[in-house]
Every structure is written in C-alpha cells, then in structure tokens.
Tab-separated table of C-alpha atoms and ligand atoms in Angstrom:
chain	number	residue	atom	x	y	z
A	21	MET	CA	37.181	-44.027	-15.992
A	22	ILE	CA	38.243	-45.907	-12.837
A	23	LYS	CA	36.894	-44.112	-9.780
A	24	THR	CA	38.217	-46.183	-6.889
A	25	ILE	CA	40.851	-44.379	-4.863
A	26	ILE	CA	43.362	-46.876	-3.509
A	27	GLU	CA	46.015	-46.721	-0.815
A	28	PRO	CA	49.055	-45.324	-2.666
A	29	PHE	CA	51.442	-47.789	-0.994
A	30	ARG	CA	51.881	-51.484	-0.389
A	31	ILE	CA	52.629	-53.096	2.951
A	32	LYS	CA	56.095	-54.399	3.743
A	33	SER	CA	55.889	-54.996	7.470
A	34	VAL	CA	52.857	-55.847	9.612
A	35	GLU	CA	52.026	-55.680	13.299
A	36	PRO	CA	49.428	-57.903	15.004
A	37	ILE	CA	46.351	-56.499	16.710
A	38	TYR	CA	44.679	-58.356	19.557
A	39	PHE	CA	41.084	-59.385	20.041
A	40	THR	CA	39.330	-59.302	23.418
A	41	THR	CA	35.845	-60.442	24.460
A	42	THR	CA	33.029	-58.130	25.538
A	43	GLU	CA	33.302	-59.462	29.117
A	44	GLN	CA	37.026	-58.671	29.175
A	45	ARG	CA	36.445	-55.168	27.839
A	46	ILE	CA	33.761	-54.414	30.422
A	47	GLU	CA	36.242	-55.363	33.137
A	48	LEU	CA	39.198	-53.553	31.505
A	49	LEU	CA	37.174	-50.360	31.196
A	50	LYS	CA	36.149	-50.547	34.827
A	51	GLN	CA	39.790	-51.040	35.854
A	52	ALA	CA	40.698	-48.002	33.727
A	53	SER	CA	38.051	-45.932	35.563
A	54	TYR	CA	36.119	-45.353	32.331
A	55	ASN	CA	39.025	-43.469	30.813
A	56	PRO	CA	40.468	-45.291	27.780
A	57	PHE	CA	43.696	-43.256	28.079
A	58	LEU	CA	44.385	-45.626	30.994
A	59	ILE	CA	43.916	-48.838	28.964
A	60	ASN	CA	46.931	-50.840	27.797
A	61	SER	CA	46.997	-50.521	23.998
A	62	GLU	CA	47.341	-54.306	23.624
A	63	HIS	CA	43.723	-54.417	24.747
A	64	VAL	CA	42.631	-52.089	21.957
A	65	LEU	CA	41.637	-53.596	18.614
A	66	ILE	CA	41.533	-50.459	16.470
A	67	ASP	CA	43.240	-47.496	18.051
A	68	LEU	CA	41.776	-44.189	16.905
A	69	LEU	CA	42.849	-42.312	20.020
A	70	THR	CA	45.126	-40.098	17.979
A	71	ASP	CA	46.806	-39.574	14.625
A	72	SER	CA	49.815	-38.222	16.530
A	73	GLY	CA	53.033	-40.227	16.460
A	74	THR	CA	51.098	-43.237	15.178
A	75	SER	CA	51.921	-43.003	11.469
A	76	ALA	CA	53.470	-45.863	9.554
A	77	MET	CA	56.832	-44.640	8.333
A	78	SER	CA	57.878	-45.301	4.760
A	79	SER	CA	60.779	-47.485	3.658
A	80	ARG	CA	62.550	-44.250	2.699
A	81	GLN	CA	62.104	-42.926	6.237
A	82	TRP	CA	63.405	-46.159	7.751
A	83	ALA	CA	66.395	-45.975	5.418
A	84	GLY	CA	66.902	-42.369	6.574
A	85	ILE	CA	66.927	-43.571	10.179
A	86	MET	CA	70.093	-45.552	9.407
A	87	GLN	CA	71.712	-42.421	8.022
A	88	GLY	CA	71.064	-40.389	11.146
A	89	ASP	CA	74.238	-38.691	12.325
A	90	GLU	CA	74.236	-38.588	16.106
A	91	SER	CA	76.846	-35.866	16.584
A	92	TYR	CA	76.036	-33.559	19.472
A	93	ALA	CA	76.651	-30.457	17.369
A	94	GLY	CA	76.466	-29.726	13.661
A	95	SER	CA	74.948	-33.032	12.536
A	96	PRO	CA	74.279	-33.195	8.774
A	97	SER	CA	70.910	-34.699	9.728
A	98	PHE	CA	70.037	-31.341	11.271
A	99	TYR	CA	70.942	-29.492	8.095
A	100	ARG	CA	68.748	-31.818	6.011
A	101	PHE	CA	65.932	-31.248	8.521
A	102	GLU	CA	66.467	-27.491	8.481
A	103	LYS	CA	66.381	-27.431	4.675
A	104	ALA	CA	63.135	-29.423	4.539
A	105	VAL	CA	61.456	-27.034	6.994
A	106	ARG	CA	62.791	-23.941	5.213
A	107	ASP	CA	61.654	-25.229	1.800
A	108	ILE	CA	58.082	-25.501	3.040
A	109	THR	CA	57.774	-22.614	5.494
A	110	GLY	CA	60.239	-20.122	4.077
A	111	MET	CA	61.218	-19.373	7.692
A	112	PRO	CA	64.949	-18.732	8.080
A	113	ILE	CA	65.210	-19.916	11.688
A	114	VAL	CA	64.433	-23.559	12.497
A	115	ILE	CA	64.571	-24.835	16.064
A	116	PRO	CA	64.025	-28.578	16.578
A	117	THR	CA	62.029	-29.744	19.619
A	118	HIS	CA	60.981	-33.156	20.861
A	119	GLN	CA	57.319	-32.489	20.028
A	120	GLY	CA	54.801	-29.725	19.398
A	121	ARG	CA	54.109	-28.830	22.994
A	122	ALA	CA	57.818	-28.320	23.682
A	123	SER	CA	57.800	-25.606	20.993
A	124	GLU	CA	54.706	-24.130	22.657
A	125	LYS	CA	56.258	-24.218	26.111
A	126	ILE	CA	59.351	-22.362	24.910
A	127	LEU	CA	57.418	-19.808	22.858
A	128	PHE	CA	54.800	-19.012	25.519
A	129	SER	CA	57.266	-18.974	28.422
A	130	ILE	CA	58.963	-16.091	26.618
A	131	THR	CA	55.965	-14.255	25.190
A	132	GLY	CA	53.219	-15.132	27.705
A	133	GLY	CA	52.542	-14.138	31.304
A	134	LYS	CA	49.817	-12.522	33.355
A	135	GLY	CA	47.696	-9.935	31.570
A	136	LYS	CA	48.494	-11.348	28.108
A	137	TYR	CA	45.952	-12.763	25.641
A	138	PHE	CA	46.596	-15.296	22.887
A	139	ILE	CA	43.891	-15.329	20.237
A	140	SER	CA	43.156	-18.283	17.974
A	141	ASN	CA	40.533	-19.911	15.771
A	142	THR	CA	40.722	-22.718	18.360
A	143	LEU	CA	43.698	-23.506	20.557
A	144	PHE	CA	44.472	-27.181	20.934
A	145	ASP	CA	44.364	-28.450	24.545
A	146	THR	CA	48.148	-28.548	25.126
A	147	THR	CA	48.513	-25.159	23.446
A	148	ARG	CA	45.872	-23.639	25.700
A	149	ALA	CA	47.413	-25.339	28.736
A	150	ASN	CA	50.868	-23.938	27.953
A	151	ILE	CA	49.384	-20.456	27.521
A	152	GLU	CA	47.471	-20.686	30.795
A	153	PHE	CA	50.494	-22.167	32.589
A	154	SER	CA	52.414	-18.984	31.706
A	155	GLY	CA	49.638	-16.963	33.407
A	156	ALA	CA	48.168	-15.690	30.133
A	157	GLU	CA	44.691	-16.289	28.751
A	158	GLY	CA	43.669	-18.060	25.543
A	159	ILE	CA	40.726	-16.783	23.486
A	160	ASP	CA	39.070	-18.915	20.781
A	161	LEU	CA	37.259	-17.064	18.006
A	162	LEU	CA	35.865	-19.843	15.830
A	163	CYS	CA	33.655	-18.734	12.935
A	164	GLU	CA	29.903	-19.306	13.272
A	165	GLU	CA	29.789	-22.154	10.679
A	166	GLY	CA	32.317	-24.067	12.765
A	167	LYS	CA	29.950	-24.221	15.736
A	168	HIS	CA	27.235	-26.256	14.009
A	169	PRO	CA	28.357	-29.861	13.477
A	170	SER	CA	25.533	-30.874	11.150
A	171	ILE	CA	25.724	-27.932	8.722
A	172	PRO	CA	28.415	-28.470	6.063
A	173	ALA	CA	30.626	-25.583	4.914
A	174	ALA	CA	33.928	-25.462	3.047
A	175	PHE	CA	36.107	-23.839	5.721
A	176	LYS	CA	34.634	-24.475	9.131
A	177	GLY	CA	38.028	-24.010	10.781
A	178	ASN	CA	38.136	-20.282	9.971
A	179	MET	CA	38.594	-17.572	12.543
A	180	ASP	CA	35.829	-15.011	13.043
A	181	VAL	CA	37.821	-11.991	11.855
A	182	ASP	CA	35.236	-9.438	13.002
A	183	ALA	CA	35.478	-10.884	16.479
A	184	LEU	CA	39.264	-10.655	16.138
A	185	LYS	CA	39.015	-6.896	15.493
A	186	GLN	CA	36.644	-6.430	18.430
A	187	THR	CA	38.820	-8.482	20.757
A	188	ILE	CA	41.894	-6.457	19.825
A	189	GLU	CA	39.908	-3.276	20.656
A	190	ARG	CA	38.740	-4.778	23.929
A	191	VAL	CA	41.990	-6.148	25.363
A	192	GLY	CA	44.466	-3.870	23.570
A	193	ALA	CA	46.977	-4.857	20.896
A	194	ALA	CA	49.882	-4.363	23.309
A	195	ASN	CA	48.529	-7.209	25.460
A	196	ILE	CA	48.349	-9.691	22.599
A	197	PRO	CA	51.733	-11.405	22.084
A	198	MET	CA	50.423	-13.228	19.016
A	199	VAL	CA	47.440	-14.541	17.099
A	200	ILE	CA	47.667	-18.288	16.385
A	201	MET	CA	45.884	-19.960	13.505
A	202	THR	CA	45.549	-23.719	13.968
A	203	VAL	CA	45.557	-25.559	10.616
A	204	THR	CA	43.583	-27.702	10.355
A	205	ASN	CA	41.480	-26.823	13.359
A	206	ASN	CA	41.841	-29.987	15.435
A	207	SER	CA	39.503	-29.241	18.346
A	208	GLY	CA	36.922	-27.781	15.965
A	209	GLY	CA	36.597	-31.007	13.981
A	210	GLY	CA	39.768	-31.160	11.863
A	211	GLN	CA	38.177	-28.541	9.626
A	212	PRO	CA	40.326	-26.454	7.284
A	213	VAL	CA	41.080	-22.743	7.296
A	214	SER	CA	40.907	-20.891	3.974
A	215	MET	CA	43.799	-18.899	2.527
A	216	GLN	CA	41.436	-15.923	2.421
A	217	ASN	CA	40.838	-16.190	6.172
A	218	ILE	CA	44.572	-16.469	6.845
A	219	LYS	CA	45.202	-13.374	4.725
A	220	GLU	CA	42.480	-11.399	6.492
A	221	ALA	CA	43.676	-12.387	9.962
A	222	LYS	CA	47.242	-11.526	8.973
A	223	ALA	CA	46.198	-8.102	7.657
A	224	ILE	CA	44.420	-7.281	10.929
A	225	CYS	CA	47.441	-8.414	12.929
A	226	ALA	CA	49.821	-6.428	10.728
A	227	ALA	CA	47.734	-3.269	11.175
A	228	HIS	CA	48.135	-3.631	14.953
A	229	ASN	CA	51.726	-4.896	14.964
A	230	ILE	CA	50.683	-8.244	16.408
A	231	PRO	CA	52.761	-11.265	15.330
A	232	PHE	CA	50.791	-13.897	13.420
A	233	PHE	CA	51.676	-17.555	14.029
A	234	ILE	CA	50.551	-20.861	12.549
A	235	ASP	CA	50.056	-24.044	14.565
A	236	ALA	CA	51.112	-26.137	11.602
A	237	CYS	CA	50.605	-29.752	12.795
A	238	ARG	CA	48.320	-30.629	9.866
A	239	PHE	CA	49.378	-28.018	7.322
A	240	ALA	CA	49.457	-30.410	4.351
A	241	GLU	CA	45.911	-31.645	4.950
A	242	ASN	CA	44.807	-28.008	5.194
A	243	CYS	CA	46.624	-27.125	1.962
A	244	TYR	CA	44.938	-30.011	0.164
A	245	PHE	CA	41.511	-28.697	1.227
A	246	ILE	CA	42.494	-25.260	-0.080
A	247	LYS	CA	43.418	-26.859	-3.404
A	248	LEU	CA	40.074	-28.666	-3.574
A	249	ARG	CA	37.775	-25.966	-2.281
A	250	GLU	CA	39.203	-22.477	-2.711
A	251	GLU	CA	39.094	-20.591	-5.959
A	252	GLY	CA	42.447	-20.062	-7.651
A	253	TYR	CA	44.293	-23.008	-6.108
A	254	ALA	CA	43.183	-25.995	-8.198
A	255	ASN	CA	46.288	-25.887	-10.391
A	256	LYS	CA	48.811	-25.124	-7.682
A	257	SER	CA	50.994	-27.779	-6.078
A	258	ILE	CA	50.652	-28.490	-2.349
A	259	LYS	CA	54.120	-27.069	-1.859
A	260	GLU	CA	53.179	-23.821	-3.590
A	261	ILE	CA	50.063	-23.545	-1.455
A	262	ALA	CA	52.065	-24.283	1.701
A	263	ASN	CA	54.677	-21.682	0.719
A	264	GLU	CA	51.945	-19.076	0.353
A	265	LEU	CA	50.229	-20.076	3.597
A	266	PHE	CA	53.420	-19.760	5.617
A	267	SER	CA	54.428	-16.539	3.854
A	268	TYR	CA	51.764	-14.708	5.888
A	269	ALA	CA	53.149	-15.969	9.199
A	270	ASP	CA	55.823	-14.586	11.481
A	271	GLY	CA	56.456	-18.027	12.885
A	272	CYS	CA	55.017	-21.463	13.404
A	273	THR	CA	54.948	-24.324	15.864
A	274	MET	CA	54.805	-27.849	14.532
A	275	SER	CA	54.295	-31.318	15.851
A	276	ALA	CA	56.107	-33.579	13.384
A	277	LYS	CA	54.060	-36.436	14.879
A	278	LYS	CA	51.249	-35.476	12.507
A	279	ASP	CA	51.947	-34.244	8.973
A	280	ALA	CA	55.594	-35.342	8.966
A	281	PHE	CA	54.821	-39.047	9.571
A	282	ALA	CA	57.284	-39.137	12.449
A	283	ASN	CA	56.804	-41.035	15.681
A	284	ILE	CA	58.314	-38.156	17.650
A	285	GLY	CA	59.517	-34.633	16.934
A	286	GLY	CA	58.560	-31.063	16.286
A	287	PHE	CA	59.944	-27.627	15.616
A	288	LEU	CA	59.579	-23.938	16.072
A	289	ALA	CA	60.281	-21.860	12.952
A	290	LEU	CA	60.700	-18.106	13.173
A	291	LYS	CA	61.615	-14.961	11.288
A	292	ASP	CA	62.593	-12.787	14.260
A	293	GLU	CA	66.246	-13.276	15.253
A	294	ALA	CA	65.864	-11.602	18.685
A	295	LEU	CA	62.985	-13.904	19.639
A	296	ALA	CA	64.911	-16.879	18.228
A	297	MET	CA	67.866	-16.093	20.474
A	298	GLN	CA	65.648	-16.208	23.570
A	299	CYS	CA	64.016	-19.424	22.342
A	300	ARG	CA	67.386	-21.091	21.738
A	301	ASN	CA	68.546	-20.167	25.233
A	302	LEU	CA	65.509	-21.838	26.720
A	303	LEU	CA	65.906	-24.751	24.294
A	304	ILE	CA	69.398	-25.447	25.580
A	305	ILE	CA	68.267	-25.735	29.190
A	306	THR	CA	65.123	-27.749	28.451
A	307	GLU	CA	65.510	-29.658	25.172
A	308	GLY	CA	69.106	-29.684	23.985
A	309	PHE	CA	71.658	-28.060	21.730
A	310	PRO	CA	70.115	-26.099	18.810
A	311	THR	CA	71.152	-28.660	16.166
A	312	TYR	CA	69.224	-31.504	17.787
A	313	GLY	CA	66.826	-29.973	20.343
A	314	GLY	CA	65.527	-33.054	22.089
A	315	LEU	CA	65.717	-35.355	19.073
A	316	ALA	CA	68.126	-37.986	17.854
A	317	GLY	CA	69.783	-37.395	14.480
A	318	ARG	CA	67.747	-40.309	13.112
A	319	ASP	CA	64.498	-38.562	14.095
A	320	LEU	CA	65.594	-35.439	12.232
A	321	GLU	CA	66.146	-37.593	9.121
A	322	ALA	CA	62.720	-39.232	9.415
A	323	ILE	CA	61.063	-35.823	9.738
A	324	ALA	CA	62.970	-34.320	6.797
A	325	ILE	CA	61.872	-37.192	4.551
A	326	GLY	CA	58.313	-37.230	5.938
A	327	LEU	CA	57.878	-33.518	5.269
A	328	ASN	CA	58.511	-34.165	1.597
A	329	GLU	CA	56.311	-37.258	1.402
A	330	VAL	CA	53.317	-35.475	2.905
A	331	LEU	CA	53.275	-33.051	-0.026
A	332	GLU	CA	52.538	-35.894	-2.472
A	333	GLU	CA	49.056	-35.501	-3.878
A	334	PRO	CA	48.157	-39.194	-4.302
A	335	TYR	CA	48.783	-39.554	-0.579
A	336	LEU	CA	46.664	-36.540	0.358
A	337	GLN	CA	43.894	-37.595	-2.004
A	338	TYR	CA	43.759	-41.040	-0.380
A	339	ARG	CA	44.027	-39.527	3.099
A	340	ILE	CA	41.189	-37.030	2.765
A	341	ARG	CA	39.047	-39.484	0.808
A	342	SER	CA	39.329	-42.182	3.482
A	343	ILE	CA	38.057	-39.770	6.149
A	344	GLU	CA	35.246	-38.703	3.839
A	345	TYR	CA	34.383	-42.355	3.137
A	346	LEU	CA	33.860	-43.115	6.834
A	347	THR	CA	32.005	-39.832	7.419
A	348	ASN	CA	29.617	-40.497	4.539
A	349	LYS	CA	28.907	-44.078	5.618
A	350	LEU	CA	27.857	-42.735	9.012
A	351	ILE	CA	25.781	-39.918	7.534
A	352	ASP	CA	23.948	-42.441	5.332
A	353	ALA	CA	23.075	-44.428	8.455
A	354	GLY	CA	21.725	-41.315	10.204
A	355	VAL	CA	24.554	-41.089	12.744
A	356	PRO	CA	25.155	-37.456	13.801
A	357	VAL	CA	28.657	-36.466	12.700
A	358	MET	CA	30.575	-33.255	12.062
A	359	GLN	CA	30.006	-32.365	8.396
A	360	PRO	CA	31.766	-32.372	6.065
A	361	GLY	CA	34.568	-34.824	6.975
A	362	GLY	CA	37.716	-33.220	8.396
A	363	GLY	CA	41.364	-33.827	7.563
A	364	HIS	CA	42.516	-36.387	10.086
A	365	ALA	CA	39.479	-37.619	11.945
A	366	VAL	CA	35.781	-38.285	12.027
A	367	TYR	CA	33.972	-36.404	14.793
A	368	LEU	CA	30.771	-37.826	16.219
A	369	ASP	CA	28.359	-35.267	17.645
A	370	ALA	CA	27.732	-36.792	21.067
A	371	LYS	CA	25.166	-34.138	22.004
A	372	ALA	CA	22.920	-35.307	19.163
A	373	PHE	CA	23.943	-38.979	19.508
A	374	LEU	CA	23.032	-39.135	23.218
A	375	PRO	CA	20.489	-36.350	23.840
A	376	HIS	CA	19.381	-38.082	27.055
A	377	ILE	CA	22.787	-37.461	28.688
A	378	PRO	CA	23.371	-33.868	29.917
A	379	PRO	CA	26.840	-32.236	29.560
A	380	GLN	CA	27.331	-32.662	33.335
A	381	GLN	CA	27.391	-36.409	32.685
A	382	TYR	CA	29.866	-36.205	29.800
A	383	PRO	CA	27.988	-37.653	26.808
A	384	GLY	CA	31.191	-37.699	24.737
A	385	GLN	CA	33.048	-39.811	27.274
A	386	ALA	CA	30.029	-42.104	27.610
A	387	LEU	CA	30.142	-42.670	23.852
A	388	VAL	CA	33.914	-43.258	23.925
A	389	CYS	CA	33.314	-45.977	26.540
A	390	ALA	CA	30.457	-47.515	24.536
A	391	LEU	CA	32.632	-47.827	21.405
A	392	TYR	CA	35.339	-49.533	23.405
A	393	THR	CA	32.945	-51.925	25.109
A	394	GLU	CA	31.173	-52.792	21.865
A	395	ALA	CA	34.235	-53.686	19.820
A	396	GLY	CA	37.546	-52.505	21.292
A	397	ILE	CA	37.692	-49.242	19.348
A	398	ARG	CA	39.497	-46.467	21.180
A	399	SER	CA	38.528	-42.850	20.508
A	400	VAL	CA	38.808	-39.604	22.436
A	401	GLU	CA	36.315	-37.145	23.884
A	402	ILE	CA	36.657	-33.539	22.741
A	403	GLY	CA	33.981	-31.931	24.842
A	404	SER	CA	33.273	-31.031	28.444
A	405	LEU	CA	35.704	-33.549	29.898
A	406	MET	CA	38.520	-31.987	27.865
A	407	PHE	CA	37.463	-28.341	27.918
A	408	GLY	CA	34.812	-27.960	30.662
A	409	LYS	CA	35.556	-25.474	33.431
A	410	TYR	CA	33.932	-24.852	36.809
A	411	ASP	CA	32.288	-21.615	37.942
A	412	GLU	CA	32.718	-20.157	41.466
A	413	THR	CA	30.063	-22.470	42.867
A	414	ASN	CA	31.678	-25.527	41.286
A	415	ASN	CA	29.060	-25.995	38.578
A	416	LEU	CA	30.349	-27.254	35.246
A	417	ILE	CA	30.534	-24.705	32.424
A	418	PRO	CA	30.183	-27.086	29.471
A	419	ALA	CA	32.299	-26.944	26.305
A	420	GLN	CA	30.792	-25.460	23.151
A	421	MET	CA	30.464	-28.878	21.525
A	422	GLU	CA	30.423	-32.466	22.765
A	423	LEU	CA	32.459	-34.346	20.177
A	424	VAL	CA	34.037	-37.773	19.991
A	425	ARG	CA	37.063	-37.912	17.749
A	426	LEU	CA	38.023	-40.996	15.779
A	427	ALA	CA	41.490	-39.962	14.598
A	428	ILE	CA	42.847	-42.052	11.756
A	429	PRO	CA	46.579	-42.824	12.002
A	430	ARG	CA	48.369	-42.121	8.712
A	431	ARG	CA	48.989	-45.113	6.392
A	432	VAL	CA	48.125	-47.618	9.168
A	433	TYR	CA	44.636	-49.066	8.743
A	434	THR	CA	43.086	-50.532	5.604
A	435	GLN	CA	39.635	-50.034	4.188
A	436	SER	CA	38.258	-53.141	5.923
A	437	HIS	CA	39.324	-51.710	9.288
A	438	ILE	CA	37.405	-48.575	8.399
A	439	ASP	CA	34.360	-50.590	7.308
A	440	TYR	CA	34.504	-52.400	10.632
A	441	VAL	CA	34.616	-49.096	12.534
A	442	ALA	CA	31.578	-47.827	10.614
A	443	GLU	CA	29.628	-50.993	11.365
A	444	VAL	CA	30.432	-50.761	15.078
A	445	ILE	CA	29.371	-47.111	15.339
A	446	ILE	CA	26.114	-47.837	13.525
A	447	GLU	CA	25.469	-50.743	15.913
A	448	VAL	CA	26.153	-48.552	18.974
A	449	PHE	CA	23.860	-45.895	17.514
A	450	ALA	CA	21.045	-48.452	17.309
A	451	LYS	CA	21.510	-49.211	21.021
A	452	ARG	CA	22.152	-45.606	22.098
A	453	ASN	CA	19.252	-45.400	24.558
A	454	ASN	CA	20.976	-47.922	26.845
A	455	ILE	CA	24.117	-45.786	27.206
A	456	LYS	CA	24.501	-44.107	30.606
A	457	GLY	CA	26.296	-40.909	31.596
A	458	LEU	CA	29.422	-40.689	33.766
A	459	VAL	CA	30.588	-38.628	36.730
A	460	ILE	CA	34.176	-37.715	37.623
A	461	THR	CA	35.611	-39.253	40.782
A	462	GLU	CA	39.159	-37.876	40.471
A	463	GLU	CA	40.749	-35.192	38.303
A	464	ALA	CA	43.923	-33.134	37.803
A	465	PRO	CA	43.743	-29.306	37.766
A	466	MET	CA	45.004	-29.119	34.149
A	467	LEU	CA	44.501	-31.346	31.095
A	468	ARG	CA	42.269	-33.489	33.273
A	469	HIS	CA	40.986	-35.702	30.437
A	470	PHE	CA	44.311	-37.564	30.252
A	471	THR	CA	44.122	-38.963	33.771
A	472	ALA	CA	40.593	-38.347	35.086
A	473	LYS	CA	38.795	-41.221	36.760
A	474	LEU	CA	35.070	-41.631	36.241
A	475	LYS	CA	32.187	-43.940	37.088
A	476	PRO	CA	28.785	-44.566	35.510
A	477	VAL	CA	25.791	-42.654	36.862
A	478	GLU	CA	23.627	-44.968	39.005
B	518	F0G	N1	48.662	-28.376	18.208
B	518	F0G	C1	47.706	-29.164	17.702
B	518	F0G	C2	46.692	-28.608	16.770
B	518	F0G	C3	47.685	-30.537	18.045
B	518	F0G	O1	46.734	-31.304	17.524
B	518	F0G	C4	48.671	-31.035	18.914
B	518	F0G	C5	48.665	-32.430	19.327
B	518	F0G	C6	49.657	-30.172	19.400
B	518	F0G	C7	49.617	-28.847	19.024
B	518	F0G	C8	50.752	-30.636	20.324
B	518	F0G	O2	51.673	-31.439	19.671
B	518	F0G	O3	51.462	-33.698	20.749
B	518	F0G	O4	53.500	-33.071	19.462
B	518	F0G	O5	53.050	-32.054	21.660
B	518	F0G	N2	47.693	-33.181	19.145
B	518	F0G	C9	47.604	-34.593	19.447
B	518	F0G	C10	46.217	-35.065	19.141
B	518	F0G	C11	48.093	-34.993	20.787
B	518	F0G	O6	45.880	-36.207	19.530
B	518	F0G	O7	45.466	-34.359	18.500
B	518	F0G	P1	52.453	-32.626	20.424
C-alpha cells in the first residue's frame, strides 16, 4: 500500500518569495525594533506569522469571486453564504462581518460590561481584548494536560469542566454572559477539544442558563481530530461531526480567514432572535447592512465555497499530516515542541528551548528573532509578550507558557519549504546558547505584541 500523503491539489499560479542575506536581516530586525510584525513581508522568506487570511484560494473560489453580486441589499451572494453557514452550524441567524474580531466586538459590546465574566478553555488575544475593552473579565480554564507542552494527549484543548463548575459558583451564573469554547485552541497550541468535553461544558451551562458559544475559526481541523481520536466518530463525515459540534452551541463567532480559506471575512451565527436584533443594529452602524456586513459580495462567495472545501477529508488529512510531519522532525532532533502536533501550527516551547532566558526577557520573542535572523522565517511569540501583565509594582506576571508559533498557511507552502523550516530550527537549536533575551522599550496598553518595540539585553 502507498503510504505517502500528497498535497491534494496542483498549482496553477505562483508568487515569488525573496531572499535576503544574514547581514540584511540583522539590520532589518534592528530597524523593526526586534518585532517581526514591523518587518515588510517582502523581506520574509517563509512567512509563518499566521494562518489567518493567508490561504491560497482554489480555482473554484476565484471563479466564485467573479460571480459576486455587489448589490447593497439582498445580494444572492449573501444567500449562498448564509446557506453554507447554516448547513454547517445549523444556526438560523447568520450575520456577516469583516473578520472574527468584528463579530467579537459586536457580541461583547452587547453582552459584556463591568462585573461580567466570560469563561473559556483559552480566549484568543483579540477575543480577550474585546472582552476586556467592554469592561468585563476573561477567565481561561484550560485542562491540566494542555499546560504541559512535552506530554502528549489526545485533546489538550479541552476545558477543565470541574473548574468551570467552581468558577460558576464563585462568580455567579448571572454574571456570566456566556462560556466560549475555542476550537481548536489556538493560544494553547492549536490543540483540539473533544466532543465529550463540549457536551459536558454545554450541560453545565444549560443547568445554569448560561449561553454556550463556539469560537469556530478552526472548526474543521477540530472535527478532523475528533474523527481520528474520539471513539464513535471514525465513520462519520466531517460535516456530520461539525453539525453535532455546533448543535450544542447557542451561537458562534467565526473568522473566515482560517477554515474558510478566505483572505478576509467572518460571521456571527446565532439562535436567539432578540440578541440577533441587537447585533444587527450594531452591525449597521459599524460594519454594514445585514446582507453584506463589511464584506463585498465576492468575499461572501469565496467564503461560501471555502466552507464546503474545508470539509473535504483528503484536504484535512494532508493538512493535519503536514503539521505532524514538521512536529515529528523536530521531536526526532530533540527540539522541545508542543506535543502532539496541533491543527494549524507547530509550537516551539521557548522555555525549554532557551532555559537561560527568564520570562522577563521574553524567551519566545528572542527565539522568533533568532529564526528570522538565521533564515528569514517569520513566526510569532505566544507567551509573556502577548499575554504578560504587570502587578501593582510593575513586575511582569509571566504567561503560563512561553511558546513560539509557526502557523502554516493553508495550501501555500510545499514539503520542501517545510523541510527547510525544520532544518533552520534544528540549526538554531544547536546554537541556542548564543541567543540573548530582550527588553521592551515601548508598548501599547492593549495587544502590545503587535506594535511593541524591544532591544537585546546588554
Ligand atoms: N479567535 C481565534 C481563535 C483566532 O485565532 C482569531 C485570529 C480570532 C478569533 C480573530 O479573528 O483575525 O479574523 O479578527 N487569529 C489570528 C491568528 C489573527 O494569527 O491566530 P480575526
């Protein structure tokens, strides 16, 4: 039997990538204040900053773009989009937004506010920021397995449901506008959440009359893991699994920039008509009319088609396998990584990679900079630069984990790109003792990792 898993597509259009020298990269990084978010992408060779909005669209999606109907109201493109979302989520109400965080902003502006608590397995950074911006507080209740990068487990994205019960007791159900399950759990390593965990969390919420929401950015990757790893799902289609997953939810937010292969877009899907009415009112003053909501008709077409393509198993098999391939190559070379491989990214454990750099000197960011300097690979820190907070005396309260995420854009890079990335990381690992920590010289009060300026420790 043939075992090689190949890319289930062929390439019709290509885009050049640009090489730089080590000397140039040292200078470019300095100019960008040691924050690769501030580097021009033409100076990046392999861009693993994010899997968001970076997918290669299919020929069917590009054909759909030409069919986009740009009517202000009642565009048939909207109805095709609405049908695609309903078919997967079963939610009757579909509100298009320009991206995931726009859905979050609308939802939390209405349901959030001072004295409110939003509970999650792990809130993504923009989700947390939108919650906090409303005056509410976000609480992450990641399961114990999820907190140990080097110990493999099937569903490390799960929520600690006992902690959920205790937290509801502690803060009071009336103060919890919703519980949000992020699938897959991006900040926790792209790890999946089991159907069992979703059912348990839902049951607890239902018993306390708390709405249960899904942050659905990477729902298809999560469903594929359920098919592979959870008993009873091996013979179900991804669509059937997705239908079940969403059946437990009262609503969901989605960034179509991930598992819908779109370069922009998102939605909010709901069951509650009264909440939907409030959301639509806010949508009209911030995003646009309810049948386009911040998107062009052509974007709605691309999303509708992408949502169907992402359910195809040969694609998901290739997708998950390519992440696993890179993860395993690194494990074989002794590089500390989050195990097992996640759905959309490989996560390096910077705490174990650079034990000589304390959290106050941002080991994750130091590793991000080293990968760029070595070979022009751009990655992102998911650690104390992203999530660290200060106490009253201005000391850093570090994040739970110091991770570096190498997010793989969908259908973009080939296996030789991935082999190259593995070789570079292994090379940087061999030289790890020369890597120095960083200190912040300038930062914004919220989402500081996007714009922070840093410099190497003397
Ligand atoms: N929720 C999760 C789990 C995400 O990963 C993201 C975005 C969002 C919400 C917000 O969606 O970008 O369309 O506004 N994650 C990107 C990333 C940015 O790189 O992981 P958005």
